[in-house]
CSV table of C-alpha atoms in Angstrom, one decimal:
chain,number,residue,atom,x,y,z
A,1,UNK,CA,7.9,-2.9,15.1
A,2,UNK,CA,5.8,0.4,15.1
A,3,UNK,CA,3.3,0.4,18.1
A,4,UNK,CA,-0.5,0.6,17.5
A,5,UNK,CA,-0.7,3.9,19.3
A,6,UNK,CA,2.2,5.4,17.2
A,7,UNK,CA,0.7,4.3,14.0
A,8,UNK,CA,-2.7,5.9,15.0
A,9,UNK,CA,-0.9,9.1,15.8
A,10,UNK,CA,0.9,9.3,12.5
A,11,UNK,CA,-2.4,9.1,10.7
A,12,UNK,CA,-4.8,11.2,13.0
A,13,UNK,CA,-6.7,8.1,14.0
A,14,UNK,CA,-8.6,8.0,17.3
A,15,UNK,CA,-6.7,6.1,20.0
A,16,UNK,CA,-7.8,2.3,20.3
A,17,UNK,CA,-8.9,1.9,16.5
A,18,UNK,CA,-6.3,-0.5,15.6
A,19,UNK,CA,-6.8,-2.4,18.7
A,20,UNK,CA,-10.9,-2.5,17.8
A,21,UNK,CA,-9.8,-3.5,14.2
A,22,UNK,CA,-7.8,-6.6,15.5
A,23,UNK,CA,-10.0,-7.6,18.5
A,24,UNK,CA,-13.2,-7.3,15.6
A,25,UNK,CA,-10.9,-9.8,13.6
A,26,UNK,CA,-10.9,-7.2,10.6
A,27,UNK,CA,-6.9,-7.3,10.4
A,28,UNK,CA,-4.7,-10.4,9.3
A,29,UNK,CA,-1.5,-10.4,10.7
A,30,UNK,CA,1.6,-11.1,8.6
A,31,UNK,CA,4.1,-10.8,11.3
A,32,UNK,CA,7.5,-11.9,9.4
A,33,UNK,CA,7.7,-11.6,5.7
A,34,UNK,CA,10.7,-12.1,4.0
A,35,UNK,CA,12.3,-9.5,1.4
A,36,UNK,CA,11.0,-9.6,-2.1
A,37,UNK,CA,7.6,-11.4,-0.9
A,38,UNK,CA,5.1,-10.2,-3.6
A,39,UNK,CA,1.9,-8.9,-2.6
A,40,UNK,CA,-1.5,-9.6,-4.2
A,41,UNK,CA,-2.5,-7.1,-7.0
A,42,UNK,CA,-6.1,-6.2,-7.9
A,43,UNK,CA,-7.9,-9.3,-9.2
A,44,UNK,CA,-5.8,-11.6,-7.1
A,45,UNK,CA,-7.7,-10.4,-3.8
A,46,UNK,CA,-7.3,-6.9,-3.3
A,47,UNK,CA,-6.3,-5.7,0.2
A,48,UNK,CA,-4.8,-2.9,2.2
A,49,UNK,CA,-1.5,-3.5,4.1
A,50,UNK,CA,-0.8,-1.4,7.1
A,51,UNK,CA,2.9,-1.5,7.5
A,52,UNK,CA,4.0,-1.7,10.9
A,53,UNK,CA,8.0,-2.5,10.4
A,54,UNK,CA,10.0,-2.8,7.5
A,55,UNK,CA,8.8,-1.4,4.3
A,56,UNK,CA,6.9,-2.1,1.0
A,57,UNK,CA,8.0,-0.9,-2.3
A,58,UNK,CA,6.0,0.1,-5.2
A,59,UNK,CA,7.1,-1.2,-8.6
A,60,UNK,CA,6.0,-0.5,-12.2
A,61,UNK,CA,6.3,-3.3,-14.5
A,62,UNK,CA,7.6,-1.9,-18.0
A,63,UNK,CA,6.0,-2.4,-21.0
A,64,UNK,CA,8.1,-3.9,-24.1
A,65,UNK,CA,8.5,-0.6,-25.2
A,66,UNK,CA,10.2,0.9,-22.1
A,67,UNK,CA,12.3,-1.8,-21.9
A,68,UNK,CA,14.0,-1.5,-25.4
A,69,UNK,CA,14.2,2.3,-24.8
A,70,UNK,CA,15.9,1.9,-21.0
A,71,UNK,CA,18.2,-1.1,-22.6
A,72,UNK,CA,18.9,0.7,-25.7
A,73,UNK,CA,20.7,3.5,-23.7
A,74,UNK,CA,18.1,6.0,-25.4
A,75,UNK,CA,16.5,7.1,-22.3
A,76,UNK,CA,13.6,9.8,-23.0
A,77,UNK,CA,12.4,12.4,-20.6
A,78,UNK,CA,9.1,10.6,-19.9
A,79,UNK,CA,11.0,7.5,-18.7
A,80,UNK,CA,11.5,8.2,-14.9
A,81,UNK,CA,12.8,6.3,-11.8
A,82,UNK,CA,15.3,3.5,-11.6
A,83,UNK,CA,14.8,0.6,-14.3
A,84,UNK,CA,15.8,-2.6,-12.1
A,85,UNK,CA,15.9,-6.3,-12.6
A,86,UNK,CA,12.9,-8.4,-14.0
A,87,UNK,CA,11.7,-5.5,-16.1
A,88,UNK,CA,10.5,-3.3,-13.1
A,89,UNK,CA,11.0,0.2,-12.4
A,90,UNK,CA,10.9,1.6,-8.7
A,91,UNK,CA,8.0,4.0,-8.0
A,92,UNK,CA,8.3,4.4,-4.2
A,93,UNK,CA,9.1,2.6,-0.6
A,94,UNK,CA,6.3,3.0,1.8
A,95,UNK,CA,7.7,2.6,5.5
A,96,UNK,CA,6.1,2.1,8.9
A,97,UNK,CA,2.7,4.0,9.4
A,98,UNK,CA,2.0,3.8,5.7
A,99,UNK,CA,-0.9,1.9,4.2
A,100,UNK,CA,-0.2,0.0,0.6
A,101,UNK,CA,-2.4,-1.2,-2.0
A,102,UNK,CA,-4.8,2.3,-1.8
A,103,UNK,CA,-5.5,2.9,-5.4
A,104,UNK,CA,-6.7,-0.7,-6.3
A,105,UNK,CA,-8.2,-1.2,-3.2
A,106,UNK,CA,-10.4,2.0,-3.4
A,107,UNK,CA,-11.0,1.6,-7.1
A,108,UNK,CA,-11.5,-2.1,-7.2
A,109,UNK,CA,-11.8,-4.4,-10.4
A,110,UNK,CA,-14.6,-2.5,-12.2
A,111,UNK,CA,-12.9,1.3,-11.5
A,112,UNK,CA,-9.5,0.2,-12.8
A,113,UNK,CA,-8.9,1.7,-16.2
A,114,UNK,CA,-5.7,-0.1,-17.3
A,115,UNK,CA,-4.1,-2.5,-15.0
A,116,UNK,CA,-0.6,-2.0,-16.1
A,117,UNK,CA,-0.5,1.3,-14.5
A,118,UNK,CA,-1.2,-0.2,-11.0
A,119,UNK,CA,1.9,-1.0,-9.4
A,120,UNK,CA,2.9,-4.0,-8.1
A,121,UNK,CA,3.9,-4.5,-4.4
A,122,UNK,CA,6.6,-6.4,-2.7
A,123,UNK,CA,8.5,-6.5,0.5
A,124,UNK,CA,11.5,-4.3,0.4
A,125,UNK,CA,14.9,-5.5,1.1
A,126,UNK,CA,15.8,-2.2,2.7
A,127,UNK,CA,14.8,-0.8,6.1
A,128,UNK,CA,14.5,-4.1,8.3
A,129,UNK,CA,15.5,-7.7,8.2
A,130,UNK,CA,11.6,-8.5,7.6
A,131,UNK,CA,8.3,-6.7,7.3
A,132,UNK,CA,5.4,-7.0,9.3
A,133,UNK,CA,2.1,-6.2,7.8
A,134,UNK,CA,-1.6,-6.2,8.7
A,135,UNK,CA,-4.0,-6.9,6.0
A,136,UNK,CA,-7.6,-5.4,5.5
A,137,UNK,CA,-9.1,-7.6,2.9
A,138,UNK,CA,-12.2,-6.0,0.8
A,139,UNK,CA,-14.4,-8.7,2.2
A,140,UNK,CA,-13.5,-7.4,5.9
A,141,UNK,CA,-14.0,-4.0,4.5
A,142,UNK,CA,-17.4,-4.6,3.6
A,143,UNK,CA,-18.1,-6.4,6.9
A,144,UNK,CA,-16.7,-3.2,8.7
A,145,UNK,CA,-18.8,-0.8,6.9
A,146,UNK,CA,-22.1,-3.0,7.9
A,147,UNK,CA,-20.9,-3.9,11.4
A,148,UNK,CA,-19.0,-1.0,12.3
A,149,UNK,CA,-19.7,2.2,10.6
A,150,UNK,CA,-17.7,4.3,12.9
A,151,UNK,CA,-14.4,2.4,12.3
A,152,UNK,CA,-15.3,2.3,8.4
A,153,UNK,CA,-15.4,6.3,8.6
A,154,UNK,CA,-12.1,6.6,10.7
A,155,UNK,CA,-10.2,4.4,8.0
A,156,UNK,CA,-12.1,6.2,5.3
A,157,UNK,CA,-10.6,9.5,6.5
A,158,UNK,CA,-7.3,7.9,7.0
A,159,UNK,CA,-7.1,6.9,3.5
A,160,UNK,CA,-8.3,10.2,2.1
A,161,UNK,CA,-5.5,12.0,4.1
A,162,UNK,CA,-2.6,9.4,2.8
A,163,UNK,CA,-3.8,9.6,-0.9
A,164,UNK,CA,-3.7,13.7,-0.5
A,165,UNK,CA,-0.5,13.6,1.2
A,166,UNK,CA,1.1,11.1,-1.3
A,167,UNK,CA,-0.5,13.6,-4.1
A,168,UNK,CA,1.0,16.5,-2.5
A,169,UNK,CA,4.5,14.7,-2.5
A,170,UNK,CA,4.4,13.9,-6.3
A,171,UNK,CA,3.8,17.7,-7.1
A,172,UNK,CA,6.8,18.5,-4.9
A,173,UNK,CA,9.1,16.2,-6.5
A,174,UNK,CA,7.8,17.0,-10.4
């Protein structure tokens, strides 16, 4: 697995940040998640997932119209990505050092315009035999804000950097 110090270095976090989060009881460890394990979506208890080993995939559930277009062999330009089993399309794979669940976590239940556009998250079958995640729930996030504003600020900056980096990557791939 990725060490705490490597995670911090990859994300511009001050050394010791992850240790402080663990020791403060803010993070819950999920050390051996099996392939294809779904992670909760907004509305089912939204969380941030710090990926320490393995990977998480973001999947878009296809609408009935998209399924017909995809299955009918009449692929339109606006339908991008791989359309796999179960009516889901692969958006991206997040590897160690990334944080999954940022959009629904930041927007929360009230800020999401259309739940159908929020990707579902599941453990990837690629990269490693199992996945290790550290979870930060919205409840612990609020506690962090009240009890440790210094740690809260560091994580907030990290999330902004990751969101900006992902957006930049989207521009490069379009």
